[in-house]
Coordinates of C-alpha atoms in Angstrom, one line a residue:
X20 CA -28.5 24.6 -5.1
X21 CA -28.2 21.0 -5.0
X22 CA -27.8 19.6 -1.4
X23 CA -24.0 18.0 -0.7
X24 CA -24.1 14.2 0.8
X25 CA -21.8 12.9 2.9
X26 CA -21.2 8.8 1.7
X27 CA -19.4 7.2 4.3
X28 CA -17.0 4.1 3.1
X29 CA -15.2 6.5 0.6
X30 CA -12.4 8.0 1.8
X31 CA -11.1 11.3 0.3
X32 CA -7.5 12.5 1.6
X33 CA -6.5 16.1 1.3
X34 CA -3.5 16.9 -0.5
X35 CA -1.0 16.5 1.9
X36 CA -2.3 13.3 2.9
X37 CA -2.5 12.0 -1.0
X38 CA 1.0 12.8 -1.1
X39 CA 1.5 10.2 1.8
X40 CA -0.6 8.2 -0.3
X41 CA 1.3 8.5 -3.3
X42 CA 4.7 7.5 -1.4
X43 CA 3.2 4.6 0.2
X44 CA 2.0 3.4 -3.2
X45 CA 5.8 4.7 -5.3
X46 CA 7.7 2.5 -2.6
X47 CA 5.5 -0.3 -2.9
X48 CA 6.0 -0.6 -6.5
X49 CA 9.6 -0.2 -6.6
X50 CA 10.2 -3.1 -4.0
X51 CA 7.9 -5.4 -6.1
X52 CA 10.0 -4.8 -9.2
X53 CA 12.5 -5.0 -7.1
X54 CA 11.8 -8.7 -6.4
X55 CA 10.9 -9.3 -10.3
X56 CA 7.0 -8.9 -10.3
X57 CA 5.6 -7.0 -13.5
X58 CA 2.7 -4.8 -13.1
X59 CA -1.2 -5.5 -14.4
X60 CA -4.2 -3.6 -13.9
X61 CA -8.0 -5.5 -14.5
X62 CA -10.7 -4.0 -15.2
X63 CA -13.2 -3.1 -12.5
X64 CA -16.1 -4.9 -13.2
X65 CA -16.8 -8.9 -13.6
X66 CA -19.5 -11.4 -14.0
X67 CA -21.5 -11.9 -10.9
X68 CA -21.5 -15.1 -11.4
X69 CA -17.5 -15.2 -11.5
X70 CA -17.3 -12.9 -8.3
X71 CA -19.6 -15.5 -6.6
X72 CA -17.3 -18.6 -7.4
X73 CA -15.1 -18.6 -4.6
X74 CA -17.4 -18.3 -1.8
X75 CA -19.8 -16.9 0.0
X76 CA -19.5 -13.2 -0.5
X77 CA -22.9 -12.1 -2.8
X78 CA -23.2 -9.4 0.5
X79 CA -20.2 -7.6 -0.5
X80 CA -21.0 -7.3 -3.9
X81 CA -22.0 -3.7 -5.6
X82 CA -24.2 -4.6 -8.3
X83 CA -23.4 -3.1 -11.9
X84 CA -26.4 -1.5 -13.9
X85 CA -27.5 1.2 -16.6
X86 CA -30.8 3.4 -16.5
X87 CA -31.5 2.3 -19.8
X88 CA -30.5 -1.3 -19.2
X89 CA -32.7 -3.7 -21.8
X90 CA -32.8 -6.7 -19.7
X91 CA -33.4 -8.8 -22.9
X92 CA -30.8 -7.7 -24.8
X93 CA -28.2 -6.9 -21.9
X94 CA -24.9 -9.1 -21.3
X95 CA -24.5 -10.8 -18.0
X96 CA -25.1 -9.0 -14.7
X97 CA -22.3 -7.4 -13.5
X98 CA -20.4 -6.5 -10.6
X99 CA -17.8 -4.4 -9.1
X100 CA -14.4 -6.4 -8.1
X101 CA -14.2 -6.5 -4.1
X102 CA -10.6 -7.8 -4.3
X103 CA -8.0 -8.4 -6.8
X104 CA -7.4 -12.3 -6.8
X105 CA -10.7 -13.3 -8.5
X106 CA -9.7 -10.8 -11.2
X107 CA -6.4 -12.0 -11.5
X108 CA -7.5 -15.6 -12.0
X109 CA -9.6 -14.6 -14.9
X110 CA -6.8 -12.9 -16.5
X111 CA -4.3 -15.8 -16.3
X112 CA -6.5 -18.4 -18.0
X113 CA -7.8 -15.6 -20.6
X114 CA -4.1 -14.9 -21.4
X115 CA -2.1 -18.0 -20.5
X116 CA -1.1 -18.5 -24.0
X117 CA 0.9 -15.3 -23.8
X118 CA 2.2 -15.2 -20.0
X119 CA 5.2 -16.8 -19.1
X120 CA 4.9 -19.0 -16.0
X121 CA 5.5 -19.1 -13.3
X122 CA 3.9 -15.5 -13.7
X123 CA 4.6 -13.1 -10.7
X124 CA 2.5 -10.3 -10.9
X125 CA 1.8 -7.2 -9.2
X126 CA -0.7 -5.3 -8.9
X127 CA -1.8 -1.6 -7.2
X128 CA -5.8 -0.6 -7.8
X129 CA -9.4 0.0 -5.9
X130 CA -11.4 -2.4 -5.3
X131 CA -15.4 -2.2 -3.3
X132 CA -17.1 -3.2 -1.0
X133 CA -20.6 -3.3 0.0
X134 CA -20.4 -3.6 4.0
X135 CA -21.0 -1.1 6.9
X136 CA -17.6 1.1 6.9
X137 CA -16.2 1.0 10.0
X138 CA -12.4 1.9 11.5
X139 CA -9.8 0.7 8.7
X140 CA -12.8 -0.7 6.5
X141 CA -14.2 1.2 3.5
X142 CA -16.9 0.8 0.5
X143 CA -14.0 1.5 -1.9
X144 CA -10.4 1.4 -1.5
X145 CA -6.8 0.8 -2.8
X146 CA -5.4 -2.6 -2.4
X147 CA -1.2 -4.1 -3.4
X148 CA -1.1 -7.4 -4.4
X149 CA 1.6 -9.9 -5.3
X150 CA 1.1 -13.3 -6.8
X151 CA 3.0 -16.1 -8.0
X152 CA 0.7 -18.0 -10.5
X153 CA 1.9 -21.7 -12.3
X154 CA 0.8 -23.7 -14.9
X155 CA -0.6 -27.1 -13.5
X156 CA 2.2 -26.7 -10.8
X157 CA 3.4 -24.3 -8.5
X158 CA 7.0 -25.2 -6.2
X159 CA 6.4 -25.1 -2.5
X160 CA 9.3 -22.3 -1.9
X161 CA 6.9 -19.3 -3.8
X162 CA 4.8 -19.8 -0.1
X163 CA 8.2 -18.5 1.4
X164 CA 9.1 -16.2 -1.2
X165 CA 5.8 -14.1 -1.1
X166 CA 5.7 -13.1 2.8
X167 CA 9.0 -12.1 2.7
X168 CA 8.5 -9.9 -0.4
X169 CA 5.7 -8.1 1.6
X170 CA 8.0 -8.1 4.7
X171 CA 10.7 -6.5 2.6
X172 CA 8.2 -3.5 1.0
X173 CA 6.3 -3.1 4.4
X174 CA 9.8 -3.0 6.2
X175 CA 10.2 0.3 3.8
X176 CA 7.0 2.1 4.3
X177 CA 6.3 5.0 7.5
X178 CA 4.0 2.8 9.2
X179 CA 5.1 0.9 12.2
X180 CA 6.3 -2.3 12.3
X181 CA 4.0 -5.5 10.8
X182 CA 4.1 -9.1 12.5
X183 CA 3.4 -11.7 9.7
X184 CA 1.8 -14.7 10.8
X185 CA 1.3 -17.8 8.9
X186 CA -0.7 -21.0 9.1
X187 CA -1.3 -23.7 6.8
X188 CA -5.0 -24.9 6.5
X189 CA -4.2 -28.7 5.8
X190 CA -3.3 -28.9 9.2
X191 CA -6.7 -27.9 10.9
X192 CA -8.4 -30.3 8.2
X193 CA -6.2 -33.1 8.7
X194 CA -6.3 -32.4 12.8
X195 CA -10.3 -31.9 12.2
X196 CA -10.6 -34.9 10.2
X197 CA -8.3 -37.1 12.8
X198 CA -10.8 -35.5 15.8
X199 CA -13.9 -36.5 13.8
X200 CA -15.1 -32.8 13.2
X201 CA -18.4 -33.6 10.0
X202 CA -18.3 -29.5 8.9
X203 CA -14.5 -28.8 8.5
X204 CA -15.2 -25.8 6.8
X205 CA -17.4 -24.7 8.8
X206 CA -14.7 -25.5 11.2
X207 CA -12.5 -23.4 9.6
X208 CA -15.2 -20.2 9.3
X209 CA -15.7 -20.4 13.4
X210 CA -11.6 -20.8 14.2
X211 CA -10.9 -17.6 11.7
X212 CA -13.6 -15.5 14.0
X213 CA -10.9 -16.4 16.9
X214 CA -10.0 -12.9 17.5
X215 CA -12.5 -10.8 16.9
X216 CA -15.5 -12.7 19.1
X217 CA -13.6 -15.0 21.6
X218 CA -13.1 -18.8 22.5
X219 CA -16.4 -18.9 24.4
X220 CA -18.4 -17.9 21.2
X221 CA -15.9 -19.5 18.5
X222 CA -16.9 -22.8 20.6
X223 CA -20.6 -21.9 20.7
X224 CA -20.4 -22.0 16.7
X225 CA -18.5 -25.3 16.5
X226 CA -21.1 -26.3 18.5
X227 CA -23.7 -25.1 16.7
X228 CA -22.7 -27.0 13.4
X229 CA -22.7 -30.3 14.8
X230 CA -19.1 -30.6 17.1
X231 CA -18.8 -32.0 20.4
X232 CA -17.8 -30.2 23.6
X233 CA -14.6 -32.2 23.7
X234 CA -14.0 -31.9 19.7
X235 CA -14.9 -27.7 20.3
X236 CA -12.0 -28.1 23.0
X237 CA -9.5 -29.6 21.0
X238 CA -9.6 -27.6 18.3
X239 CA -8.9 -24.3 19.8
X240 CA -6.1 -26.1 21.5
X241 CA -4.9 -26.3 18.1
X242 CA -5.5 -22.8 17.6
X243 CA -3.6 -21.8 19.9
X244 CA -0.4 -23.1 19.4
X245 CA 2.4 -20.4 18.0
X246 CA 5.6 -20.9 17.4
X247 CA 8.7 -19.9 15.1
X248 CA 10.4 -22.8 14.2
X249 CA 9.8 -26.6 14.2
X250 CA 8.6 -27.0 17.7
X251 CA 5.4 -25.8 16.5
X252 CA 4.7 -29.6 14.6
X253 CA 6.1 -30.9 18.0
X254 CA 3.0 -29.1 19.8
X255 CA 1.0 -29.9 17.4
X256 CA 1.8 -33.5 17.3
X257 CA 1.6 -33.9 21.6
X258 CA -2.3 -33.9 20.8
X259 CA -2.3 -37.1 19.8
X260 CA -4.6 -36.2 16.1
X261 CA -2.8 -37.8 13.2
X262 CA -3.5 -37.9 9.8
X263 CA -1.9 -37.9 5.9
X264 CA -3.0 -34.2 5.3
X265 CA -2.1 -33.2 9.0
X266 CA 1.4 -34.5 8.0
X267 CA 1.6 -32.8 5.1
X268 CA 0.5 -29.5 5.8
X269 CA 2.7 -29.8 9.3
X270 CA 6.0 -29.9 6.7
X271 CA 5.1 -27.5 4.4
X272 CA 4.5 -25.0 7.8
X273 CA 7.8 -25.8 9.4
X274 CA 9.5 -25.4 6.2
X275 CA 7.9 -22.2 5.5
X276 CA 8.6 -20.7 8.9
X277 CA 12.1 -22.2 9.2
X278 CA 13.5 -20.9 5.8
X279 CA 12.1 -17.2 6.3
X280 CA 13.1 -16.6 9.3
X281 CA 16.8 -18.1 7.9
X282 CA 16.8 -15.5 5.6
X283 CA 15.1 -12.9 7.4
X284 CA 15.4 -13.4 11.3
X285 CA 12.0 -12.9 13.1
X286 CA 9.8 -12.2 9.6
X287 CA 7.1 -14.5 10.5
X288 CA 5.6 -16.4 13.5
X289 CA 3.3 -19.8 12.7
X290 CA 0.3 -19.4 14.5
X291 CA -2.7 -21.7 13.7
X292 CA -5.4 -20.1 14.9
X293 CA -5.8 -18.1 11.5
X294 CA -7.6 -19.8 9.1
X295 CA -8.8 -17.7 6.5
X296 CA -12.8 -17.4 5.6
X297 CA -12.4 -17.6 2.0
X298 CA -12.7 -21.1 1.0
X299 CA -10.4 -21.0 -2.4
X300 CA -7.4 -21.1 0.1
X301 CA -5.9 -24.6 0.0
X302 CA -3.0 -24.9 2.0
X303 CA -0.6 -21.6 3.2
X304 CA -2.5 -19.0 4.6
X305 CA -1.1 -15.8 6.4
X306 CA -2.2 -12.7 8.3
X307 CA -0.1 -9.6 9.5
X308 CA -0.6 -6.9 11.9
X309 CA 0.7 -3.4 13.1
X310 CA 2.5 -3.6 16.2
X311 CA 0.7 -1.4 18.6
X312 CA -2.4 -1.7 16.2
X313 CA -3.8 -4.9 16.5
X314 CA -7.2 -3.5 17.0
X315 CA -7.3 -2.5 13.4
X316 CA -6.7 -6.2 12.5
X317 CA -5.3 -7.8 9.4
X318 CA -3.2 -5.2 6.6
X319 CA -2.0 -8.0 4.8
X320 CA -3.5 -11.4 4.1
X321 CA -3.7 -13.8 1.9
X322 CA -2.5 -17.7 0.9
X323 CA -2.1 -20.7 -1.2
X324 CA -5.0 -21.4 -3.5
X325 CA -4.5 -24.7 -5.9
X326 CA -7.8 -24.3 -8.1
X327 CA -8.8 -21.0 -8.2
X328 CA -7.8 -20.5 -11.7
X329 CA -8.6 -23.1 -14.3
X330 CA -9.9 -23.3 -18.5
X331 CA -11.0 -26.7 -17.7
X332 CA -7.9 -28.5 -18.9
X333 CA -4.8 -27.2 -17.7
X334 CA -5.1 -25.4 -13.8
X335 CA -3.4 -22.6 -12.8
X336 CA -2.3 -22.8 -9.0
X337 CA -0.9 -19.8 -6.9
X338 CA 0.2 -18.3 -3.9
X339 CA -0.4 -14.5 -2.7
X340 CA -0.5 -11.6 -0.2
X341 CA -2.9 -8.5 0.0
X342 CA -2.0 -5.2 1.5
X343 CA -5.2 -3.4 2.4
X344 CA -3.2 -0.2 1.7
X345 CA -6.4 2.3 2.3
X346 CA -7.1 0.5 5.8
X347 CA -3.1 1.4 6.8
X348 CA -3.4 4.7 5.2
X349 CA -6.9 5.4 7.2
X350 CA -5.1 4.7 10.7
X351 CA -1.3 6.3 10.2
X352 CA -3.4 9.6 8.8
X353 CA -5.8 9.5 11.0
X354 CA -3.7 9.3 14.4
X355 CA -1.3 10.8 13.3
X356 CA 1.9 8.4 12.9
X357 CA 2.8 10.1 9.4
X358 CA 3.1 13.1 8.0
X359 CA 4.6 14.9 4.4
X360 CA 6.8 17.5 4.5
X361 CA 4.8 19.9 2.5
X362 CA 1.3 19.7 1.8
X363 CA 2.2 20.6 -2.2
X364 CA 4.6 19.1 -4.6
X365 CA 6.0 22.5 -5.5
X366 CA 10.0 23.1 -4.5
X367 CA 9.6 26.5 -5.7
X368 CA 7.6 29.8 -5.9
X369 CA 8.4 32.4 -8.4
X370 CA 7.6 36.0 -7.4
X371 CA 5.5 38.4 -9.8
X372 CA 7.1 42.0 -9.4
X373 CA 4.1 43.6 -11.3
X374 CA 1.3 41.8 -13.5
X375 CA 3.4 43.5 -16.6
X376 CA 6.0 41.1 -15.9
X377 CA 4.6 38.4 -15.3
X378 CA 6.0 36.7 -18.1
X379 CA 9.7 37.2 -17.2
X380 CA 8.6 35.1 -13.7
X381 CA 6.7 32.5 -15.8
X382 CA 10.1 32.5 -17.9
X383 CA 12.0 31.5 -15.1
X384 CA 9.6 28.4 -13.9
X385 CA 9.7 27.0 -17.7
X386 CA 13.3 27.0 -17.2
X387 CA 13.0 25.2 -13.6
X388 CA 10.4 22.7 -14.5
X389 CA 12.8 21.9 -17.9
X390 CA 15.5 20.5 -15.8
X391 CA 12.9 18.6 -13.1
X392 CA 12.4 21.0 -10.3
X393 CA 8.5 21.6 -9.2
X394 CA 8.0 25.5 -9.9
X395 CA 4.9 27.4 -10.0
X396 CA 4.8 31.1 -10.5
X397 CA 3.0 33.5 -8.2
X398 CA -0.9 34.2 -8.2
X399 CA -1.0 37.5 -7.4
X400 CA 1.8 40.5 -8.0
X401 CA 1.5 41.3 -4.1
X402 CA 4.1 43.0 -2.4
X403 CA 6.9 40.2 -1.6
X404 CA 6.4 39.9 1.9
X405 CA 2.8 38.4 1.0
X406 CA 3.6 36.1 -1.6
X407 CA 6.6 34.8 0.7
X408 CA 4.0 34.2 3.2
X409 CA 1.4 32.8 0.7
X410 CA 4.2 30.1 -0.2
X411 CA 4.7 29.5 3.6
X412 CA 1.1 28.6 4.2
X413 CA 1.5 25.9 1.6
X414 CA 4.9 24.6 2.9
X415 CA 7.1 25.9 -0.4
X416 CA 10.5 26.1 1.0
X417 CA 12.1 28.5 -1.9
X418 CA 11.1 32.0 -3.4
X419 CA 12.0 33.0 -6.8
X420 CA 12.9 36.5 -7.0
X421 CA 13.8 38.0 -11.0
X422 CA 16.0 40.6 -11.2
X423 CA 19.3 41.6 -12.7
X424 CA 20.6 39.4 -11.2
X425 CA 17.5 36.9 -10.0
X426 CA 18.0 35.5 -6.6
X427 CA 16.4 33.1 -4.4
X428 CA 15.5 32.7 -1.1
X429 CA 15.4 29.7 1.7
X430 CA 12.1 31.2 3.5
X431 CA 12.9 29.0 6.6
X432 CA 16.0 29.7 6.9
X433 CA 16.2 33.5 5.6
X434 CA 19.6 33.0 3.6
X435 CA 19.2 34.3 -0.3
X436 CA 21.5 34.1 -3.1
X437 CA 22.4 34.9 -6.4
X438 CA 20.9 32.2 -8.8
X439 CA 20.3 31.3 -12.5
X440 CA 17.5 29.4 -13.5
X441 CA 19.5 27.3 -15.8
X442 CA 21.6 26.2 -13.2
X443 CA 20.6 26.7 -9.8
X444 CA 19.1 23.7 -7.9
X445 CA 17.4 22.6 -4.3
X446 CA 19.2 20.7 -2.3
X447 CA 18.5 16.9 -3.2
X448 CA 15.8 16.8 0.4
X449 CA 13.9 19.7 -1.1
X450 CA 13.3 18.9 -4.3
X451 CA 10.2 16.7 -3.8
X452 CA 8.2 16.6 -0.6
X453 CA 9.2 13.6 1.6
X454 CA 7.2 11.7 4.1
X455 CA 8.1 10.9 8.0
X456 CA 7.1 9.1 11.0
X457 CA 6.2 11.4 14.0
X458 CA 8.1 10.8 17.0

């Protein structure tokens, strides 16, 4: 018998928690249609040399390859996608002549990984995006629009509530350039590292690629400055670093986190200590947490990226957000902050009287499932009291008794009645297993 392995990284939720899944994943999509984003799915596997064009991330790659492979004769090495924006930007240029822009797209798939799993990180998992793709252009409001579609759909899911910050990286490389900072990406790599290894070590980094004590100092007093309305370019502005892009990126933040929380009170907080380590991120970027969570860090991220997306002549600018849903999932199942109602989507159980009638009872749940109520029939022609308890083990609320008349039964409650199959119904709470937060 061959021996089981355990592969860590690849998370496997039982049936009631896939039903959690499954809502988390239903609301999600019905809030980005709700907003007017239409639905794509990529396929899972790209050049390496395409995955590799956005940064340093050949680590995180899982390579692509056949027993058989003929190196001579093979296409391009290949690799599997570790997130969904690299994808996407391939798709826009290879169908731009058929997409109407700006394109807002969403989209709900896996995506891997090739790092040590840890809590709320994984090998392969499920990630949401949204994205707002132009053609040459893209207008300056789609950076408000996107966090508040997230805000909206996260607003709706059982988790708790999500803090969505926002930043715009043309104001640490116009403050960085102002300051005299030579690596400002490098700049950018050590700030984004801010919360998960300290000032005293973020400083040792900037140090380490060439900044000055004072220069170190000044930019995290940059990074820490929060704020939700225009008082944060006021802060920003008391330390004295001035520059074109500074100025720039300054008014795109304030008009970003003015305008949302205008239409959304409290939605997002500026804070500019998050910098993003990707380097395709060109101006807005943003980073949201679970209150009460922060530990498990970012569940939604993304930004602004100007050039990710080109053919050479025209360029295809855009602006999106990431929900790491498998990393939310991993921590509301795992507590538990969440639970389904039932562990199985079936409403009701028939009941078998003997095996010689067991078609009558299979009758019955034709005649249920036909008019959109989840029915399976009993697997065993027990005596009722242990099929009644077999549908209580797997949370079935109803029991299906035929008979002349049939009946059915509320098993929680005890009350049966009369019933006819082609018009009896659950109440509207019962008919498909729903999902709560625990108290």
């Amino acid at each position: 018998m061959a021996r089981h392995f355990s592969l860590s990284g690849f998370p496997e939720w039982l049936p009631e928690q896939r039903l959690v899944e499954q809502h988390v994943l239903s609301t999600l999509q019905r809030t980005f249609e709700l907003h007017g984003f239409s639905g794509i799915e990529t396929r899972a596997v790209e050049p390496v040399s395409q995955l590799l064009s956005k940064g340093e991330t050949s680590k995180e790659i899982y390579l692509l390859s056949r027993l058989q492979a003929d190196q001579a004769t093979d296409d391009a090495e290949l690799g599997l996608h570790f997130d969904l924006t690299v994808p996407l930007a391939r798709y826009v240029v290879e169908n731009a002549g058929r997409l109407m822009f700006p394109f807002k797209r969403y989209q709900i798939q896996k995506v891997w990984r090739g790092e040590r799993p840890q809590d709320g990180r994984f090998r392969e998992f499920v990630q949401a995006d949204v994205d707002v793709v132009g053609q040459d252009t893209l207008s300056q409001h789609h950076d408000m629009e996107l966090p508040l579609v997230m805000v909206d759909a996260l607003s709706k899911l059982p988790i708790p509530k999500v803090v969505v910050r926002a930043s715009n990286r043309k104001v640490a490389q116009g403050f960085y350039e102002a300051i005299g900072l030579a690596d400002i990406e490098g700049a950018l790599r050590a700030i984004d590292k801010l919360d998960k290894i300290g000032e005293k070590a973020v400083a040792e980094m900037l140090m380490a690629d060439g900044a000055t004590d004072e220069q170190a100092s000044q930019a995290l007093t940059l990074a820490a400055i929060t704020g939700s309305d225009g008082s944060i370019a006021d802060q920003v502005l008391a330390l004295g670093a001035r520059s074109e892009r500074l100025d720039t990126g300054l008014n795109e933040l304030v008009d970003l986190v003015e305008g949302a929380n205008e239409l959304m009170p409290g939605s997002i907080v500026a804070d500019l200590k998050i910098a993003r380590g990707l380097d395709y991120y060109t101006g807005t970027v943003y980073e949201s947490t679970m209150v009460g969570h922060e530990d498990l860090g970012s569940v939604c991220s993304g930004g602004r990226y100007d050039s990710l997306a080109t053919d050479g002549k025209k360029t295809y600018p855009g602006v999106g957000l990431s929900i790491g849903v498998s990393r939310v999932l991993a921590r509301v199942l795992g507590t538990p902050l969440v639970e389904a109602s039932r562990s199985v989507p079936t409403a009701v159980l028939v009941a078998v009287m003997d095996e010689e009638h067991r078609r009558a009872s299979e009758r019955i749940a034709v005649q249920l499932r036909d008019r959109g109520i989840p029915t399976e029939v009993s697997p065993s022609a027990a005596k009722f009291g242990k099929q009644i308890r077999y549908a209580d083990r797997r949370g079935i609320p109803f029991v299906w008794f035929p008979g002349d008349p049939d009946s059915v039964k509320d098993i929680r409650s005890g009350e049966q009645v009369d019933a006819d199959a082609a018009q009896w119904a659950p109440p509207a709470e019962d008919l498909h297993p729903t999902v709560r937060m625990l108290s």
